[in-house]
Coordinates of N, CA, C and O in Angstrom, one line a residue:
R387 N 19.9 -9.1 20.4 CA 18.6 -9.2 19.8 C 18.5 -10.6 19.1 O 19.3 -11.0 18.4
E388 N 17.4 -11.3 19.5 CA 17.2 -12.7 18.9 C 16.4 -12.6 17.7 O 15.6 -11.6 17.4
L389 N 16.5 -13.6 16.8 CA 15.8 -13.7 15.6 C 14.3 -14.0 15.8 O 13.9 -14.4 16.9
M390 N 13.5 -13.7 14.8 CA 12.1 -14.0 14.8 C 11.9 -15.5 15.0 O 12.6 -16.3 14.5
H391 N 10.9 -15.8 15.8 CA 10.5 -17.2 16.1 C 9.7 -17.7 14.9 O 8.6 -17.2 14.6
V392 N 10.2 -18.7 14.1 CA 9.5 -19.2 12.9 C 9.0 -20.6 13.2 O 9.7 -21.5 13.6
I393 N 7.7 -20.8 13.0 CA 7.0 -22.1 13.3 C 6.6 -22.6 11.9 O 5.8 -22.0 11.2
V394 N 7.1 -23.8 11.6 CA 6.8 -24.4 10.3 C 5.9 -25.6 10.5 O 6.3 -26.5 11.3
S395 N 4.8 -25.7 9.8 CA 3.9 -26.8 9.9 C 3.5 -27.2 8.5 O 3.6 -26.5 7.6
A396 N 2.9 -28.4 8.4 CA 2.5 -28.9 7.1 C 1.2 -29.7 7.2 O 0.8 -30.2 8.2
R397 N 0.4 -29.6 6.1 CA -0.8 -30.4 6.0 C -0.7 -31.2 4.7 O -0.6 -30.6 3.6
N398 N -0.8 -32.5 4.8 CA -0.6 -33.4 3.6 C 0.7 -33.2 2.9 O 0.7 -33.2 1.7
Y399 N 1.7 -32.8 3.6 CA 3.0 -32.5 3.0 C 4.1 -32.9 3.9 O 4.1 -32.7 5.1
E400 N 5.2 -33.4 3.3 CA 6.4 -33.8 4.0 C 7.4 -32.7 4.0 O 7.9 -32.3 3.0
V401 N 7.7 -32.1 5.2 CA 8.7 -31.1 5.3 C 10.0 -31.7 5.7 O 10.2 -32.2 6.8
T402 N 11.0 -31.6 4.7 CA 12.3 -32.1 5.0 C 13.0 -31.1 5.9 O 12.7 -29.9 6.0
D403 N 14.1 -31.6 6.5 CA 14.9 -30.7 7.4 C 15.5 -29.6 6.5 O 15.6 -28.5 7.0
T404 N 15.9 -29.9 5.3 CA 16.5 -28.9 4.4 C 15.5 -27.8 4.1 O 15.8 -26.6 4.2
L405 N 14.3 -28.2 3.8 CA 13.3 -27.2 3.5 C 12.9 -26.4 4.7 O 12.7 -25.2 4.6
R406 N 12.9 -27.0 5.8 CA 12.6 -26.3 7.1 C 13.7 -25.2 7.3 O 13.4 -24.1 7.7
E407 N 14.9 -25.6 7.1 CA 16.0 -24.6 7.3 C 15.9 -23.5 6.3 O 16.2 -22.3 6.7
V408 N 15.6 -23.8 5.0 CA 15.4 -22.7 4.0 C 14.3 -21.8 4.4 O 14.5 -20.6 4.4
V409 N 13.2 -22.3 4.9 CA 12.0 -21.5 5.3 C 12.5 -20.6 6.5 O 12.2 -19.4 6.5
E410 N 13.1 -21.2 7.5 CA 13.5 -20.4 8.7 C 14.5 -19.3 8.3 O 14.3 -18.2 8.8
E411 N 15.4 -19.6 7.5 CA 16.4 -18.6 7.1 C 15.8 -17.5 6.3 O 16.1 -16.3 6.6
R412 N 14.9 -17.8 5.4 CA 14.3 -16.7 4.6 C 13.4 -15.9 5.4 O 13.3 -14.7 5.1
F413 N 12.7 -16.5 6.3 CA 11.7 -15.7 7.1 C 12.5 -14.8 8.1 O 12.1 -13.7 8.4
D414 N 13.6 -15.3 8.6 CA 14.5 -14.5 9.5 C 14.9 -13.2 8.8 O 15.0 -12.2 9.5
R415 N 15.2 -13.3 7.5 CA 15.6 -12.1 6.8 C 14.5 -11.0 6.8 O 14.9 -9.8 6.6
L416 N 13.3 -11.3 7.0 CA 12.2 -10.3 6.9 C 12.3 -9.3 8.1 O 11.7 -8.2 8.0
E417 N 13.1 -9.7 9.1 CA 13.2 -8.8 10.2 C 13.9 -7.4 9.8 O 13.7 -6.4 10.5
R418 N 14.6 -7.4 8.7 CA 15.3 -6.2 8.3 C 14.2 -5.1 7.9 O 14.4 -3.9 7.9
Y419 N 13.0 -5.6 7.4 CA 12.0 -4.7 7.0 C 11.1 -4.3 8.2 O 10.6 -3.2 8.1
E420 N 11.0 -5.1 9.2 CA 10.2 -4.8 10.3 C 10.8 -5.4 11.6 O 10.6 -6.6 11.9
P421 N 11.6 -4.6 12.3 CA 12.3 -5.2 13.4 C 11.4 -5.7 14.6 O 11.8 -6.4 15.4
R422 N 10.2 -5.2 14.6 CA 9.3 -5.6 15.7 C 8.6 -6.9 15.4 O 7.8 -7.4 16.2
A423 N 8.9 -7.5 14.2 CA 8.3 -8.8 13.9 C 8.9 -9.9 14.9 O 10.1 -10.0 15.0
T424 N 8.0 -10.6 15.6 CA 8.4 -11.5 16.6 C 8.2 -13.0 16.3 O 8.9 -13.8 16.8
R425 N 7.2 -13.2 15.5 CA 6.8 -14.6 15.3 C 6.2 -14.8 13.9 O 5.5 -14.0 13.4
A426 N 6.6 -15.9 13.2 CA 6.1 -16.2 11.9 C 5.6 -17.6 11.9 O 6.2 -18.6 12.4
E427 N 4.3 -17.8 11.5 CA 3.7 -19.1 11.4 C 3.6 -19.4 9.9 O 2.9 -18.7 9.2
V428 N 4.2 -20.5 9.5 CA 4.3 -20.9 8.1 C 3.7 -22.2 7.9 O 4.1 -23.2 8.6
R429 N 2.7 -22.4 7.0 CA 2.0 -23.6 6.8 C 2.2 -24.0 5.3 O 1.8 -23.3 4.4
L430 N 2.7 -25.2 5.1 CA 2.8 -25.7 3.8 C 1.8 -26.8 3.6 O 1.5 -27.6 4.5
A431 N 1.1 -26.8 2.4 CA 0.1 -27.7 2.1 C 0.2 -28.2 0.7 O 0.5 -27.5 -0.2
E432 N -0.1 -29.5 0.5 CA -0.2 -30.1 -0.9 C -1.5 -29.7 -1.5 O -2.5 -29.9 -0.9
E433 N -1.4 -29.1 -2.7 CA -2.6 -28.7 -3.4 C -2.6 -29.4 -4.8 O -1.6 -29.9 -5.2
K434 N -3.7 -29.4 -5.5 CA -3.7 -30.1 -6.8 C -2.8 -29.5 -7.8 O -2.3 -30.2 -8.7
D435 N -2.5 -28.2 -7.6 CA -1.6 -27.5 -8.6 C -0.2 -27.2 -8.0 O 0.5 -26.5 -8.5
G436 N 0.1 -27.9 -6.9 CA 1.5 -27.8 -6.4 C 1.4 -27.6 -4.8 O 0.6 -28.1 -4.1
C437 N 2.4 -26.8 -4.4 CA 2.6 -26.6 -2.9 C 2.1 -25.2 -2.6 O 2.4 -24.2 -3.3
K438 N 1.2 -25.1 -1.6 CA 0.7 -23.8 -1.2 C 1.4 -23.4 0.2 O 1.5 -24.2 1.1
V439 N 1.8 -22.2 0.3 CA 2.4 -21.7 1.5 C 1.6 -20.5 2.0 O 1.3 -19.6 1.3
D440 N 1.1 -20.7 3.2 CA 0.4 -19.6 4.0 C 1.3 -19.1 5.1 O 1.9 -20.0 5.8
A441 N 1.4 -17.8 5.3 CA 2.2 -17.3 6.4 C 1.6 -16.1 7.1 O 0.9 -15.3 6.4
N442 N 1.7 -16.1 8.4 CA 1.2 -15.0 9.2 C 2.5 -14.5 10.0 O 3.2 -15.4 10.6
I443 N 2.7 -13.2 10.0 CA 3.7 -12.7 10.8 C 3.1 -11.8 11.9 O 2.3 -10.9 11.6
N444 N 3.5 -12.0 13.1 CA 3.0 -11.2 14.2 C 4.0 -10.0 14.5 O 5.2 -10.3 14.6
I445 N 3.4 -8.8 14.5 CA 4.2 -7.6 14.7 C 3.8 -7.0 16.0 O 2.6 -6.7 16.2
D446 N 4.7 -6.8 17.0 CA 4.4 -6.2 18.3 C 3.7 -4.9 18.1 O 4.3 -4.0 17.4
G447 N 2.6 -4.7 18.6 CA 1.9 -3.4 18.6 C 1.2 -3.1 17.3 O 0.5 -2.1 17.2
S448 N 1.3 -3.9 16.3 CA 0.7 -3.6 15.0 C -0.2 -4.7 14.4 O -0.7 -4.6 13.3
G449 N -0.3 -5.8 15.1 CA -1.2 -6.9 14.6 C -0.4 -7.9 13.8 O 0.8 -8.2 14.1
N450 N -1.0 -8.3 12.7 CA -0.5 -9.4 11.8 C -0.4 -9.0 10.4 O -1.1 -8.1 9.9
V451 N 0.5 -9.6 9.7 CA 0.6 -9.5 8.2 C 0.5 -10.9 7.7 O 1.1 -11.9 8.2
H452 N -0.3 -11.1 6.6 CA -0.6 -12.4 6.0 C -0.3 -12.4 4.5 O -0.6 -11.4 3.8
A453 N 0.2 -13.5 4.0 CA 0.4 -13.7 2.6 C 0.4 -15.2 2.3 O 0.7 -16.0 3.2
S454 N 0.1 -15.5 1.1 CA 0.1 -16.9 0.6 C 0.4 -17.0 -0.9 O 0.2 -16.0 -1.6
A455 N 1.0 -18.1 -1.3 CA 1.3 -18.3 -2.7 C 1.4 -19.8 -3.0 O 1.6 -20.6 -2.1
T456 N 1.2 -20.1 -4.2 CA 1.2 -21.5 -4.7 C 2.1 -21.6 -5.9 O 2.2 -20.8 -6.7
A457 N 2.9 -22.7 -5.9 CA 3.8 -23.0 -7.0 C 4.0 -24.5 -7.0 O 3.7 -25.2 -6.1
T458 N 4.5 -25.0 -8.2 CA 4.8 -26.4 -8.3 C 6.0 -26.8 -7.4 O 6.0 -27.9 -6.9
D459 N 6.9 -25.9 -7.2 CA 8.1 -26.2 -6.3 C 7.9 -25.5 -5.0 O 7.5 -24.3 -4.9
P460 N 8.1 -26.2 -3.9 CA 7.9 -25.5 -2.6 C 8.8 -24.3 -2.3 O 8.3 -23.4 -1.7
R461 N 10.0 -24.4 -2.8 CA 10.9 -23.2 -2.6 C 10.4 -22.0 -3.3 O 10.5 -20.9 -2.8
T462 N 9.9 -22.2 -4.5 CA 9.3 -21.1 -5.3 C 8.1 -20.5 -4.5 O 8.0 -19.3 -4.5
A463 N 7.3 -21.4 -4.0 CA 6.1 -20.9 -3.2 C 6.6 -20.1 -2.0 O 6.0 -19.1 -1.7
V464 N 7.6 -20.6 -1.3 CA 8.1 -19.8 -0.2 C 8.7 -18.5 -0.6 O 8.4 -17.5 0.0
D465 N 9.4 -18.5 -1.7 CA 10.0 -17.2 -2.2 C 8.9 -16.2 -2.6 O 9.0 -15.0 -2.3
R466 N 7.8 -16.7 -3.2 CA 6.7 -15.8 -3.6 C 6.0 -15.2 -2.4 O 5.6 -14.1 -2.3
T467 N 5.9 -16.1 -1.4 CA 5.2 -15.6 -0.1 C 6.1 -14.6 0.6 O 5.6 -13.6 1.0
I468 N 7.4 -14.8 0.6 CA 8.4 -13.9 1.2 C 8.3 -12.6 0.5 O 8.3 -11.5 1.1
D469 N 8.3 -12.6 -0.8 CA 8.2 -11.3 -1.6 C 6.9 -10.5 -1.2 O 7.0 -9.3 -1.0
K470 N 5.8 -11.2 -1.1 CA 4.6 -10.5 -0.7 C 4.6 -9.9 0.7 O 4.2 -8.8 0.9
L471 N 5.2 -10.7 1.6 CA 5.3 -10.3 3.0 C 6.3 -9.1 3.1 O 6.0 -8.1 3.8
A472 N 7.4 -9.2 2.3 CA 8.4 -8.1 2.4 C 7.8 -6.8 1.9 O 8.0 -5.7 2.5
R473 N 7.0 -6.9 0.8 CA 6.3 -5.7 0.3 C 5.4 -5.1 1.3 O 5.4 -3.9 1.6
Q474 N 4.6 -5.9 2.0 CA 3.7 -5.4 3.0 C 4.4 -4.8 4.2 O 4.0 -3.8 4.7
L475 N 5.5 -5.5 4.6 CA 6.2 -5.0 5.8 C 6.9 -3.7 5.5 O 6.9 -2.8 6.4
R476 N 7.5 -3.6 4.3 CA 8.1 -2.3 4.0 C 7.1 -1.2 4.0 O 7.4 -0.1 4.5
K477 N 5.9 -1.5 3.4 CA 4.9 -0.5 3.3 C 4.4 -0.1 4.7 O 4.3 1.1 5.0
N478 N 4.2 -1.1 5.6 CA 3.7 -0.8 6.9 C 4.8 0.0 7.7 O 4.5 0.9 8.5
H479 N 6.0 -0.4 7.6 CA 7.1 0.2 8.3 C 7.3 1.7 7.9 O 7.4 2.6 8.7
S480 N 7.3 1.9 6.6 CA 7.5 3.3 6.1 C 6.3 4.1 6.5 O 6.4 5.3 6.8
R481 N 5.1 3.6 6.4 CA 3.9 4.3 6.8 C 4.0 4.8 8.3 O 3.7 5.9 8.6
R482 N 4.5 3.9 9.1 CA 4.6 4.2 10.5 C 5.7 5.2 10.7 O 5.5 6.2 11.5
N483 N 6.8 5.2 10.0 CA 7.9 6.1 10.2 C 7.4 7.5 9.6 O 7.9 8.5 10.2
N484 N 6.6 7.5 8.6 CA 6.2 8.8 8.0 C 5.3 9.6 9.0 O 5.2 10.8 8.9
R485 N 4.6 8.8 9.9 CA 3.6 9.5 10.8 C 4.3 10.0 12.0 O 3.7 10.9 12.7
K486 N 5.5 9.6 12.3 CA 6.2 10.1 13.5 C 6.5 11.6 13.3 O 7.0 12.0 12.3
G487 N 6.2 12.3 14.4 CA 6.6 13.7 14.4 C 5.7 14.7 13.7 O 5.8 15.9 13.8
K488 N 4.6 14.2 13.1 CA 3.7 15.0 12.4 C 2.5 15.3 13.3 O 2.0 14.5 14.0
S489 N 2.1 16.6 13.4 CA 1.0 17.0 14.2 C -0.3 16.6 13.6 O -0.4 16.6 12.3
K490 N -1.3 16.4 14.4 CA -2.7 16.1 13.8 C -3.2 17.4 13.3 O -3.1 18.5 13.9
G491 N -3.9 17.3 12.1 CA -4.5 18.5 11.6 C -3.6 19.3 10.7 O -4.0 20.4 10.2
G492 N -2.4 18.9 10.5 CA -1.5 19.6 9.6 C -0.7 20.7 10.2 O 0.4 20.5 10.7
E493 N -1.2 22.0 10.2 CA -0.5 23.1 10.7 C -0.4 23.2 12.2 O -1.4 22.8 12.9
P494 N 0.7 23.6 12.7 CA 0.8 23.8 14.2 C -0.1 24.9 14.6 O -0.4 25.9 13.9
A495 N -0.6 24.8 15.9 CA -1.5 25.8 16.4 C -0.8 27.2 16.6 O 0.4 27.2 17.0
A496 N -1.5 28.3 16.3 CA -0.9 29.6 16.5 C -0.9 30.0 18.0 O -1.8 29.6 18.7
T497 N 0.2 30.6 18.4 CA 0.3 31.0 19.8 C 0.1 32.6 19.8 O 0.7 33.3 19.1
D498 N -0.7 33.1 20.7 CA -0.9 34.5 20.9 C -0.3 35.0 22.2 O -0.3 34.5 23.2

């Protein structure tokens, strides 16, 4: 099984190799919450109040999950974004697992 494909881009911001590696490593960890996550697009941007991180994660068969955060330090912004995404992915994954095996309408149909 290969890791999620992480695409890092920037707007008005210099992404160092070290920061790129940190982003890729932290986003790869999100796969433990949703194994069907195949692609993450991460955009870093310089804002007047610091660094803003926007992220979209593509999940096969379920669409996308999006989160963003701003902080003075880019690593902090990445961590906050990861926390938001992890919360959403856990919620989506558990919701999907809870629905497995349940019949529609609650009670099984009576057989005569």
